[in-house]
Amino acid sequence: YIFSQPEMGRRDKFTLAGRQLLHVAEKNFNIGMGTDIINFWILDDEADLPRHLGKKLDGFYTLDEEIAEYPQEKYFRRYNYVRDNPTILTEQERLSRQFLETIDETSPVNPVLLNHFQALIADSEAQGVHLILLLYPRLEDEYKALLPVYYHLPAQNKIEMTHPDEYPEFYSMAYTFDRGHMNREGARLFTEALAQNFNQLMSAAGPNASPLQK
């Protein structure tokens, strides 16, 4: 079908065909982020590593820095789109509030998704890793599937940072880069709030808890 399209150039046809094959492989072999995986193996990113770690080499590298160092059109489009359509943030806040107020532990849950998360937690603990589901803001309709799962997970394996009443800044244009990302200041606030939540989670486990219990 792709190669029968007269309006597409030869290069575009092969590019699109390659993407379609990759999507088929991702679906059949139950893997995600196939393009990123391939790029990881075939590209030499070692030279770019310091850049991705940020100016202080601490892993804090925001889209503000990305667009300043590499002013690509796609970043400007995303940045401007949310400012041309500010009701996006209002709608994201409305959806977050709606789902948080109407979904609870009695709501129907997707058993396949729940079993998947429970298996991930168990497998991680078996390897000495404490897995945490972070429910972050601006997920829009994805809350419908994630919230019921969230309520069924153990308290020590989840953090919620979504409610507009508790985190109004995460729905503010002042801290927004694009529809799904915060700017540098917003990312800093989010990181600080996440650290506080994480410390509270660890403290709740108690001083005598084992590393896995923590």
XYZ file of C-alpha atoms in Angstrom:
214
model
C 0.000 0.000 0.000
C 2.738 2.461 0.959
C 4.745 1.952 -2.213
C 1.640 2.468 -4.369
C 1.201 6.059 -3.223
C 2.251 8.302 -6.152
C 2.412 11.470 -4.055
C 5.147 10.059 -1.809
C 8.808 10.189 -2.699
C 10.975 7.067 -2.689
C 12.786 8.048 0.500
C 9.525 8.829 2.321
C 8.081 5.477 1.271
C 11.025 3.533 2.676
C 11.026 5.624 5.859
C 7.323 5.044 6.458
C 7.614 1.349 5.614
C 10.453 0.993 8.102
C 8.416 2.643 10.822
C 5.459 0.391 10.139
C 7.659 -2.701 10.341
C 9.077 -1.450 13.625
C 5.582 -0.941 15.048
C 4.611 -4.468 14.004
C 7.723 -5.865 15.688
C 7.029 -3.869 18.858
C 3.490 -5.233 19.020
C 4.329 -8.854 18.214
C 7.296 -9.071 20.569
C 5.662 -6.974 23.305
C 8.375 -4.336 23.409
C 8.076 -0.596 23.536
C 10.269 2.339 22.518
C 11.713 0.310 19.665
C 13.154 3.334 17.900
C 14.927 4.465 21.054
C 16.313 0.977 21.625
C 17.711 0.840 18.093
C 19.200 4.313 18.371
C 20.790 3.346 21.678
C 22.632 0.447 20.063
C 23.597 1.974 16.720
C 24.391 5.555 17.660
C 27.412 6.784 19.571
C 25.878 8.986 22.250
C 28.934 9.064 24.467
C 29.930 12.481 23.163
C 26.440 13.809 23.975
C 26.334 12.329 27.472
C 27.566 15.460 29.309
C 24.906 17.512 27.498
C 22.111 15.194 28.574
C 23.331 15.345 32.166
C 22.870 19.121 32.271
C 25.225 21.966 33.034
C 26.034 20.639 36.501
C 26.269 17.031 35.251
C 23.620 16.064 37.801
C 21.016 14.719 35.375
C 18.856 17.852 35.499
C 18.474 18.788 31.838
C 15.293 20.645 30.917
C 13.630 21.429 27.615
C 14.482 25.076 28.201
C 18.147 24.154 27.950
C 17.472 21.855 25.008
C 15.733 24.552 22.976
C 18.425 27.105 23.837
C 21.271 24.842 22.734
C 19.461 23.139 19.861
C 16.711 25.488 18.594
C 14.710 22.965 16.581
C 11.367 23.926 15.098
C 9.513 21.085 16.813
C 10.310 22.546 20.230
C 9.088 25.998 19.252
C 5.868 24.523 17.861
C 5.175 22.665 21.092
C 6.107 25.672 23.216
C 3.906 28.071 21.277
C 0.966 25.704 20.831
C 0.104 25.507 24.512
C 0.400 29.295 24.820
C -1.870 29.818 21.847
C -4.327 27.383 23.451
C -4.170 28.059 27.212
C -7.416 26.180 27.824
C -5.348 22.991 27.439
C -4.069 23.428 30.991
C -7.560 24.225 32.257
C -8.876 21.037 30.686
C -5.991 18.993 32.089
C -6.758 20.330 35.553
C -10.456 19.564 35.115
C -9.762 15.987 34.017
C -7.365 15.372 36.896
C -9.888 16.641 39.406
C -12.743 14.705 37.807
C -10.960 11.358 37.772
C -9.517 11.768 41.264
C -12.953 12.566 42.666
C -14.880 9.831 40.842
C -12.433 6.903 40.835
C -11.523 5.078 44.037
C -10.602 1.614 45.307
C -14.101 0.340 44.489
C -13.877 1.302 40.816
C -13.463 -1.429 38.177
C -9.829 -2.229 37.494
C -8.186 -3.734 34.443
C -6.973 -7.118 35.788
C -4.319 -7.513 33.101
C -2.809 -4.112 33.860
C -2.989 -4.698 37.609
C -1.336 -8.117 37.323
C 1.367 -6.561 35.170
C 2.207 -3.939 37.793
C 2.071 -6.472 40.623
C 4.421 -8.764 38.717
C 6.812 -5.876 38.081
C 6.841 -5.030 41.785
C 7.464 -8.655 42.768
C 10.200 -9.142 40.171
C 11.872 -5.901 41.231
C 11.836 -6.839 44.905
C 13.371 -10.204 44.038
C 16.288 -8.270 42.557
C 16.585 -5.849 45.463
C 14.824 -2.984 43.692
C 11.934 -1.076 45.239
C 9.524 -0.140 42.454
C 7.259 2.899 42.824
C 4.359 3.883 40.590
C 4.449 7.666 40.297
C 1.111 9.185 39.372
C 2.107 12.547 37.929
C 0.009 15.454 36.603
C -1.391 16.077 33.117
C -2.039 12.455 32.178
C -5.532 13.366 30.951
C -7.568 10.279 29.938
C -4.811 7.896 31.027
C -6.033 8.324 34.602
C -9.055 6.170 33.758
C -6.832 3.107 33.491
C -4.081 4.038 35.946
C -6.064 5.275 38.953
C -7.901 1.986 39.671
C -4.558 0.162 39.488
C -2.981 2.778 41.742
C -5.573 2.192 44.466
C -4.915 -1.571 44.428
C -1.150 -1.294 44.907
C 0.558 -1.359 48.329
C 1.061 2.057 49.934
C 4.838 1.644 49.850
C 4.783 1.231 46.074
C 2.995 4.379 44.964
C 3.203 8.161 45.021
C 0.453 10.501 43.828
C 1.385 14.016 42.673
C -1.672 14.857 40.625
C -4.404 16.669 42.548
C -4.751 20.321 41.441
C -5.658 21.412 44.978
C -2.391 20.083 46.354
C -0.221 20.837 43.325
C -1.776 23.846 41.518
C 1.612 24.945 40.223
C 1.841 21.881 37.993
C -1.115 23.181 35.991
C 0.175 26.748 35.725
C 1.420 28.282 32.480
C 4.202 29.938 34.464
C 5.764 26.506 34.999
C 4.889 24.997 31.623
C 7.060 24.273 28.602
C 4.553 22.393 26.447
C 1.429 20.288 26.861
C 3.131 17.449 28.680
C 6.280 19.017 30.114
C 7.198 21.658 32.647
C 9.828 24.314 32.124
C 13.000 24.569 34.168
C 11.368 26.192 37.179
C 8.428 23.799 37.033
C 10.772 20.818 36.816
C 12.674 22.113 39.831
C 9.455 22.410 41.863
C 8.355 18.953 40.754
C 11.714 17.439 41.692
C 11.586 19.012 45.150
C 8.018 17.792 45.731
C 8.936 14.311 44.515
C 11.904 14.202 46.894
C 9.640 15.150 49.809
C 7.116 12.466 48.889
C 9.860 9.882 48.507
C 11.343 10.743 51.906
C 7.896 10.461 53.496
C 7.421 7.079 51.865
C 10.735 5.861 53.243
C 10.006 7.249 56.710
C 6.632 5.497 56.786
C 8.416 2.159 56.360
C 10.022 2.682 59.767
C 13.668 2.787 60.888
C 13.898 -0.985 61.300
C 12.485 -1.843 57.899
C 14.610 -3.846 55.504
C 15.778 -2.197 52.248
C 13.052 -4.057 50.360
C 10.392 -2.957 52.831
C 11.607 0.579 52.392
